Short mmCIF file of C-alpha atoms in Angstrom, two decimals:
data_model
loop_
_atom_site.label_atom_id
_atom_site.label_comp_id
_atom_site.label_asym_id
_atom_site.label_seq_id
_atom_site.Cartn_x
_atom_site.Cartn_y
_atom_site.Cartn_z
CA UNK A 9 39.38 -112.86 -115.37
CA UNK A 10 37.55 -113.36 -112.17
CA UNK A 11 34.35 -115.12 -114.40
CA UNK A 12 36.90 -117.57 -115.99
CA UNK A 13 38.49 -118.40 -112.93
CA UNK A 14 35.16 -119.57 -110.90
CA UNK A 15 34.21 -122.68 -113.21
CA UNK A 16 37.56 -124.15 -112.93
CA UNK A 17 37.33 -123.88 -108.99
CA UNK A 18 33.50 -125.58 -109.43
CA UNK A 19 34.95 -128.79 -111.48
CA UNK A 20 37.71 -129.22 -108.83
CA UNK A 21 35.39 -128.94 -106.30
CA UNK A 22 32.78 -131.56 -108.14
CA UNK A 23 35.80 -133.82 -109.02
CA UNK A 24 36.16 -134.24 -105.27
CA UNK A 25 33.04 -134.74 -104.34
CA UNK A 26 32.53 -137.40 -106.97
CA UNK A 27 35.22 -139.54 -105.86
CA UNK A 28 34.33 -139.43 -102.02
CA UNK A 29 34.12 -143.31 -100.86
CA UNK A 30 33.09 -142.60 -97.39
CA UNK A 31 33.39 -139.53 -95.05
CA UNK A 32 33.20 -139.27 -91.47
CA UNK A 33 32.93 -135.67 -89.61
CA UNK A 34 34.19 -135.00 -85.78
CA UNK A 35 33.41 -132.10 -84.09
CA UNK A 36 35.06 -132.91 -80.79
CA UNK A 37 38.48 -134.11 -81.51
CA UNK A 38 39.04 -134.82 -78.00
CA UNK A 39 37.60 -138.30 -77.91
CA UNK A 40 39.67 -139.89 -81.12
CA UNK A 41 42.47 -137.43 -80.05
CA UNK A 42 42.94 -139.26 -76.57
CA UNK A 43 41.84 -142.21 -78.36
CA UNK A 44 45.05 -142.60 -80.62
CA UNK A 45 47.45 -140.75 -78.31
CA UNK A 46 46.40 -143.75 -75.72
CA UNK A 47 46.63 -146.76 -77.73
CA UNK A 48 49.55 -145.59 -79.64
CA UNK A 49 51.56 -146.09 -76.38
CA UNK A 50 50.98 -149.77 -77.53
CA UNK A 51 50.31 -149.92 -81.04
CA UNK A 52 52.94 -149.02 -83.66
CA UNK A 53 49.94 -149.29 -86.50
CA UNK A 54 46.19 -149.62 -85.72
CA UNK A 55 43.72 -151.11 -87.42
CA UNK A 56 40.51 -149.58 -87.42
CA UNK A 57 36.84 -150.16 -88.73
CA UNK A 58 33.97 -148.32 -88.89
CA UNK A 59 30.79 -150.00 -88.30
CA UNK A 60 27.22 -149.66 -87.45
CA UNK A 61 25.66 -150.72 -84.37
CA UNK A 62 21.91 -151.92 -84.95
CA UNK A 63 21.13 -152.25 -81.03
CA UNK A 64 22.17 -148.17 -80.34
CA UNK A 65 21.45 -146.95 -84.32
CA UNK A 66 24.80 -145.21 -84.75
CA UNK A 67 28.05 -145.76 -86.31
CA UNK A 68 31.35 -146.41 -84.27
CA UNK A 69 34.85 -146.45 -84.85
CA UNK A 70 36.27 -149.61 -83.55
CA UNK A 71 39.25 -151.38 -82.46
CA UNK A 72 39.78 -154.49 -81.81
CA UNK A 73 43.48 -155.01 -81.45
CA UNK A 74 45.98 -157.53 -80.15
CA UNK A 75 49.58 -156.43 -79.02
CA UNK A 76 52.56 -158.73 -81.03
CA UNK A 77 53.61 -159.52 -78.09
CA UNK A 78 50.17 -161.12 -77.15
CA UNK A 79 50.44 -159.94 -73.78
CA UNK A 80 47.20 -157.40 -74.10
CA UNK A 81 44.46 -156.91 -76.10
CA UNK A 82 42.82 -152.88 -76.65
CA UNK A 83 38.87 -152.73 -77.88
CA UNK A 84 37.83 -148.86 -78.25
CA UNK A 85 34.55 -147.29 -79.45
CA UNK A 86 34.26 -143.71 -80.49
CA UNK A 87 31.02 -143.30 -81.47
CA UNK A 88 30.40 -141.27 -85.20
CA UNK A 89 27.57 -138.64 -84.94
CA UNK A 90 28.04 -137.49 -89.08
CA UNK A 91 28.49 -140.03 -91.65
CA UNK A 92 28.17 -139.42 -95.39
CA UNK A 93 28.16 -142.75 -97.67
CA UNK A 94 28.90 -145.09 -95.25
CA UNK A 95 26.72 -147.88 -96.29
CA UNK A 96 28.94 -151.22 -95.38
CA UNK A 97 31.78 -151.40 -92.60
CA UNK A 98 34.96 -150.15 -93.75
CA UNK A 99 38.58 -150.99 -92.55
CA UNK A 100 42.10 -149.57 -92.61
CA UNK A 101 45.36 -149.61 -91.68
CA UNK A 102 47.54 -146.33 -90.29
CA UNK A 103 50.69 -145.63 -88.42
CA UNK A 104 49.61 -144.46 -84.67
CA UNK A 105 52.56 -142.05 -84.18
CA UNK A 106 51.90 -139.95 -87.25
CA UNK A 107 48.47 -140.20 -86.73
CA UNK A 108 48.84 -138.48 -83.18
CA UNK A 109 50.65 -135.91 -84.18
CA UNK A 110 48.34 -135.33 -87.12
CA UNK A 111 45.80 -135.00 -84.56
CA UNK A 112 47.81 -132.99 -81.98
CA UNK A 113 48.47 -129.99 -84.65
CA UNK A 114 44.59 -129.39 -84.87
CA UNK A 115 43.42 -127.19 -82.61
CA UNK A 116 41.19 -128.01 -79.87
CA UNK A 117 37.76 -126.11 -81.50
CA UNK A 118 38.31 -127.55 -85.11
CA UNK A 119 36.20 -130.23 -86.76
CA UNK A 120 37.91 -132.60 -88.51
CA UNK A 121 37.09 -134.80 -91.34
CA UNK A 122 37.89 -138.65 -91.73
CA UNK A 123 37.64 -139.63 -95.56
CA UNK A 124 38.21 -142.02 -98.56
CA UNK A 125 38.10 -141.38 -101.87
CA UNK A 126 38.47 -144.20 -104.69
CA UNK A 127 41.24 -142.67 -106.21
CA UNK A 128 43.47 -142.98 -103.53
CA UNK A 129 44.03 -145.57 -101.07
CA UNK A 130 45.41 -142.60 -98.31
CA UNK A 131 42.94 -141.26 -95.51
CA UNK A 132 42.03 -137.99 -96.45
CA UNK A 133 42.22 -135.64 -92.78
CA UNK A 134 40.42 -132.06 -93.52
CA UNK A 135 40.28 -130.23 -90.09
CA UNK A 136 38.59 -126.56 -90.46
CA UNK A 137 37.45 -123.81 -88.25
CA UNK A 138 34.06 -124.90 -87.04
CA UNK A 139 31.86 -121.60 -86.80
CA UNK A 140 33.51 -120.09 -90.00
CA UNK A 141 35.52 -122.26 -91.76
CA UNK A 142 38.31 -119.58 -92.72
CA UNK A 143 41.04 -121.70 -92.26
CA UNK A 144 41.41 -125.67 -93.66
CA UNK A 145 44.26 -127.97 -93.01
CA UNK A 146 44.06 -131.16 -95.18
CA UNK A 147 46.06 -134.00 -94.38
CA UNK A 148 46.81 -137.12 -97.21
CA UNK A 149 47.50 -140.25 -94.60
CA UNK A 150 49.11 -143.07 -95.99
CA UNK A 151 47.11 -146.47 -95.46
CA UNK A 152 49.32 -150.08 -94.09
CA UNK A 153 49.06 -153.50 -94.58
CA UNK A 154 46.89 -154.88 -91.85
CA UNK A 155 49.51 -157.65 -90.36
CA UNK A 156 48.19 -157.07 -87.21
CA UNK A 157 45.98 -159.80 -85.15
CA UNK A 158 42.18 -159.18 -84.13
CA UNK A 159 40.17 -160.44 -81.49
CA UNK A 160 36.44 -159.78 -80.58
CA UNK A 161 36.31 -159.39 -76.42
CA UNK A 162 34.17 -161.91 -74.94
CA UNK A 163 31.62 -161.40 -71.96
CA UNK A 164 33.03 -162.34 -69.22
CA UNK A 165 32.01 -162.25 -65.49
CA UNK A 166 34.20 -160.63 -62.52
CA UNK A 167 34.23 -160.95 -58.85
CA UNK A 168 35.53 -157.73 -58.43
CA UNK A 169 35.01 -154.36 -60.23
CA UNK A 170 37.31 -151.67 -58.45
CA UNK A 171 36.72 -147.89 -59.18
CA UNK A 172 39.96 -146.06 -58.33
CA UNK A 173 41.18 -142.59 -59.09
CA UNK A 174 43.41 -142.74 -62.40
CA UNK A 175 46.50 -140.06 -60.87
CA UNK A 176 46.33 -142.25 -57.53
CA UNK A 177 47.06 -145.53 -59.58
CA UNK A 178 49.19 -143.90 -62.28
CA UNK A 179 51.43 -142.23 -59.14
CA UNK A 180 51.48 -146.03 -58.16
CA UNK A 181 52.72 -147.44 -61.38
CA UNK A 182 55.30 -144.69 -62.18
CA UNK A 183 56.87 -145.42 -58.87
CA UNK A 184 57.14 -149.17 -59.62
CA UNK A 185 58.96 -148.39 -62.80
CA UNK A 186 61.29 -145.94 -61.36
CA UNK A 187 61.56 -148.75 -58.82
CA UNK A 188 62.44 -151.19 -61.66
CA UNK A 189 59.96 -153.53 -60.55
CA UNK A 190 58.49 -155.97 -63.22
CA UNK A 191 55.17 -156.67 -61.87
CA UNK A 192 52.49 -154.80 -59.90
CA UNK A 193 50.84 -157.45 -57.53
CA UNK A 194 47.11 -156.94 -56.74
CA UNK A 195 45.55 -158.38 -53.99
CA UNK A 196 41.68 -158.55 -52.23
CA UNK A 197 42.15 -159.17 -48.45
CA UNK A 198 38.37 -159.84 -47.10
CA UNK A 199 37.31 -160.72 -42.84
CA UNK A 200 37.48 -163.91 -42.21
CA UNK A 201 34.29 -164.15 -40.79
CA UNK A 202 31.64 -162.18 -43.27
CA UNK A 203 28.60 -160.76 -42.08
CA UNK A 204 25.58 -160.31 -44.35
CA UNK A 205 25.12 -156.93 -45.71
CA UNK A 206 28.24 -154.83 -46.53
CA UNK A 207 31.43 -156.29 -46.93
CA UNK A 208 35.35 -154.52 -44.97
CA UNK A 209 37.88 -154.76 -47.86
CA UNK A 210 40.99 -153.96 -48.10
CA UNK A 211 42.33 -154.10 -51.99
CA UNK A 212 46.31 -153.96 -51.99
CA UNK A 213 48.58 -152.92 -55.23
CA UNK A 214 51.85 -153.75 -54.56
CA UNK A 215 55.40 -154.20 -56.01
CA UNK A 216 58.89 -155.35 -55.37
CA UNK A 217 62.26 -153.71 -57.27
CA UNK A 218 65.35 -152.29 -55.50
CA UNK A 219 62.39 -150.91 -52.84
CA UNK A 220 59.12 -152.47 -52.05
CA UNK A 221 56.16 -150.83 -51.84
CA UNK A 222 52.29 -151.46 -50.96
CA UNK A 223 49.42 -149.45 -51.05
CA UNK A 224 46.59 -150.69 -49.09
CA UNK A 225 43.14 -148.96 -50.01
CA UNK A 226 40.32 -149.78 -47.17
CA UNK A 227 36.55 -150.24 -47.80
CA UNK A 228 33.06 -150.99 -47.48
CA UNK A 229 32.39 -153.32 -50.20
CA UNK A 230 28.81 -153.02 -51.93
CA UNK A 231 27.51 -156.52 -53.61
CA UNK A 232 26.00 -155.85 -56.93
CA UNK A 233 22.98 -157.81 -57.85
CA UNK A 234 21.03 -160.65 -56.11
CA UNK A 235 23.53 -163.19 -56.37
CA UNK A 236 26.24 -161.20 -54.70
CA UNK A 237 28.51 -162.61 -57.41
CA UNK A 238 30.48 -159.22 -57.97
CA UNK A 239 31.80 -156.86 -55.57
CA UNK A 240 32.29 -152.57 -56.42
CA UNK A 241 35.49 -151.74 -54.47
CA UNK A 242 35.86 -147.94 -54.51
CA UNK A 243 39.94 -147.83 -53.45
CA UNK A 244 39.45 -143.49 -52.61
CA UNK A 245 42.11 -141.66 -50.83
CA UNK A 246 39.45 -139.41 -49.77
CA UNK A 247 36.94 -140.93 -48.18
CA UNK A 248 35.97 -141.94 -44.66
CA UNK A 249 37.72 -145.71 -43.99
CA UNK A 250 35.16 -148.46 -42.84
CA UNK A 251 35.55 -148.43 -38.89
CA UNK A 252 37.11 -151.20 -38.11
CA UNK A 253 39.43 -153.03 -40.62
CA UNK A 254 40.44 -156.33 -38.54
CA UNK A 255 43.79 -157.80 -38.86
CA UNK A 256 42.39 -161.16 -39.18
CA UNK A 257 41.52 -161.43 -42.95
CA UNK A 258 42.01 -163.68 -45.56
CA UNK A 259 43.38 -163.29 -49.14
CA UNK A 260 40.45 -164.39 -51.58
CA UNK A 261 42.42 -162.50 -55.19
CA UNK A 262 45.75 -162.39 -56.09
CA UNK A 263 47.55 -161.78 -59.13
CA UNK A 264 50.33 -160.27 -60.72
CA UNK A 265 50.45 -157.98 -64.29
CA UNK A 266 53.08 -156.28 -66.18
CA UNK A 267 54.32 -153.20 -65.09
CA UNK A 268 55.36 -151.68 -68.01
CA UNK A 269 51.96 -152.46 -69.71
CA UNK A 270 50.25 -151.01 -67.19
CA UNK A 271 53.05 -147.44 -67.36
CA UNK A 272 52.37 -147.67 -71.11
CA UNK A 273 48.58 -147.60 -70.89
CA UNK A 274 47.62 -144.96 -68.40
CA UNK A 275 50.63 -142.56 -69.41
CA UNK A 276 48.63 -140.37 -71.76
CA UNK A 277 45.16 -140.59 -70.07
CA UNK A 278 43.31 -137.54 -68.16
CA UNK A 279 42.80 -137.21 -64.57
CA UNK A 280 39.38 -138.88 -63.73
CA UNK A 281 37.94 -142.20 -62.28
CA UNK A 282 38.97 -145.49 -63.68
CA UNK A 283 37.37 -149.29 -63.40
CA UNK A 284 39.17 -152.35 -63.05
CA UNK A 285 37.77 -155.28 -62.90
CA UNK A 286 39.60 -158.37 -61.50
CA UNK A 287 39.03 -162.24 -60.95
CA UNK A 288 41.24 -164.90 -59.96
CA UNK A 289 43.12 -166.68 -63.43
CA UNK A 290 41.18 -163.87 -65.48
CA UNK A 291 43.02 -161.12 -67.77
CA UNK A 292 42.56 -157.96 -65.85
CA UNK A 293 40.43 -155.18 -67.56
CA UNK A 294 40.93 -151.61 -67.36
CA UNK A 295 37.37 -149.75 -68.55
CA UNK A 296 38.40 -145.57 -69.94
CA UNK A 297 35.51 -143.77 -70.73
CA UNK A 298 36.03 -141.14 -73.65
CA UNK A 299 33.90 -138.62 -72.79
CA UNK A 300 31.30 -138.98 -75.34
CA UNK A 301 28.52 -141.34 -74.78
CA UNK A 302 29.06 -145.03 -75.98
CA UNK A 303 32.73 -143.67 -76.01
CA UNK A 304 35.36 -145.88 -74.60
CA UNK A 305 38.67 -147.80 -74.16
CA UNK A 306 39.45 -150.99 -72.65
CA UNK A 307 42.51 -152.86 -71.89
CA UNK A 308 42.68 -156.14 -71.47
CA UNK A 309 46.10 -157.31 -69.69
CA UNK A 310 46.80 -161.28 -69.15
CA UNK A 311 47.87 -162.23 -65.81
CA UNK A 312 52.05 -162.10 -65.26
CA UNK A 313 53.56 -165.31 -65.66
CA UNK A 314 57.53 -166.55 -65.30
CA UNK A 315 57.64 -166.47 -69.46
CA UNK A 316 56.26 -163.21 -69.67
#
């Protein structure tokens, strides 16, 4: 009984394997985990492609997403250590909120498997005990019509990149929304008479709703590269303040973005340091490391105007 029982388990096993399209293996969750739970927050359904990358030899998930609203554009890049069959780039279409709570059922030390097979247009999810595979959960994923717009993010140059601790600015966004302000205002206040060498800034978030508030973060401003073309703010609550900050400054940024964009984006993210990077009439960028190397997400939020 046993003997006649084994060959039928061999064929299914085979019949799989045949039809595999493409697989892709994960065994860290935590990157697309945060990944999806993040940009979810934004995007009802997310189109995604996997690609390879000639300059760093590896393959990535990608996104390259713009919001209906056209208010903010998300690029991510998880990079994808185990590929099987991937020999072109390969798209589709999912719903973000099922997808996150796919992901959020699988525990923390599983690997998980992303795959297509050609007799199915679904996304095949097969998470598994790592060490000894005892357990398997498999997951059939419905694919979606891609309706959705794309955009490639263009290099662009910043005056200022600010580094800023993600709780600190998240406190500061949550309060604007309780607030029911519309807009956080961000300003760069600079001496007005600079001296060569390092720079006293003072780089102000701010916001107006049935209370105002602004935070004003105080420092020594470090020029990057020979042209002194773009400034590192680090706006810490726990370091030492430059020694003087002189009230007789001059505003040289200021610009206003949505403050529910900004409450939607950084809701779901861990505690660590974030980057910003801001110039005047430029979209601001928010830069979220994954974890993994080549890992990231950035949000790209246009400037807040009367329409929007």
């Amino acid at each position: 009984m046993v003997a006649a029982d084994q060959p039928a388990k061999r064929m299914k096993t085979n019949s799989s394997a045949s039809t595999l399209e493409w697989k892709v293996t994960f065994d860290q969750t935590q990157g697309l985990r945060t990944l999806v739970e993040v940009v979810g927050n934004i995007l009802t359904r997310v189109n995604f492609r996997i690609t390879w990358d000639d300059k760093r030899e590896t393959h990535f998930l990608c996104i390259d997403s713009i919001d209906p609203q056209h208010v903010c554009m998300i690029q991510a890049r998880l990079v994808c250590e185990k590929t099987e069959k991937l020999t072109r780039d390969v798209d589709f279409c999912v719903d973000s909120s099922i997808l996150n709570l796919i992901l959020k059922s699988v525990p923390a030390h599983y690997s998980l498997d992303l795959e297509k097979h050609t007799d199915s247009a679904d996304i095949r999810l097969s998470a598994y005990e790592t060490l000894s595979n005892s357990h398997q959960t498999i997951f059939e994923l419905p694919t979606l019509v891609d309706d959705s717009e794309t955009m490639q993010l263009s290099d662009m140059s910043y005056k200022y990149t600010i580094e800023i601790d993600l709780g600190t600015l998240r406190q500061i966004v949550k309060m604007s929304m309780s607030l029911r302000a519309n807009q956080l205002d961000f300003k760069v206040s600079e001496p007005t008479e600079r001296k060569t060498g390092v720079v006293r800034t003072t780089f102000t978030i701010a916001s107006r709703g049935d209370a105002s508030q602004a935070h004003n973060f105080h420092s020594a401003t470090v020029a990057e590269g020979s042209s002194s073309e773009t400034y590192v703010i680090r706006a810490a609550t726990d370091s030492t303040a430059p020694e003087s900050t002189s009230d007789d400054s001059v505003v040289v940024y200021s610009d206003a973005f949505s403050a529910q964009y900004l409450n939607l984006f950084l809701k779901s993210m861990e505690r660590q340091i974030i980057t910003m990077k801001l110039s005047q009439d430029k979209p601001l960028i928010v830069h979220y490391p994954l974890g993994a190397d080549r890992s990231y997400i950035c949000f790209v939020l246009a400037p807040k105007t009367n329409d929007t």
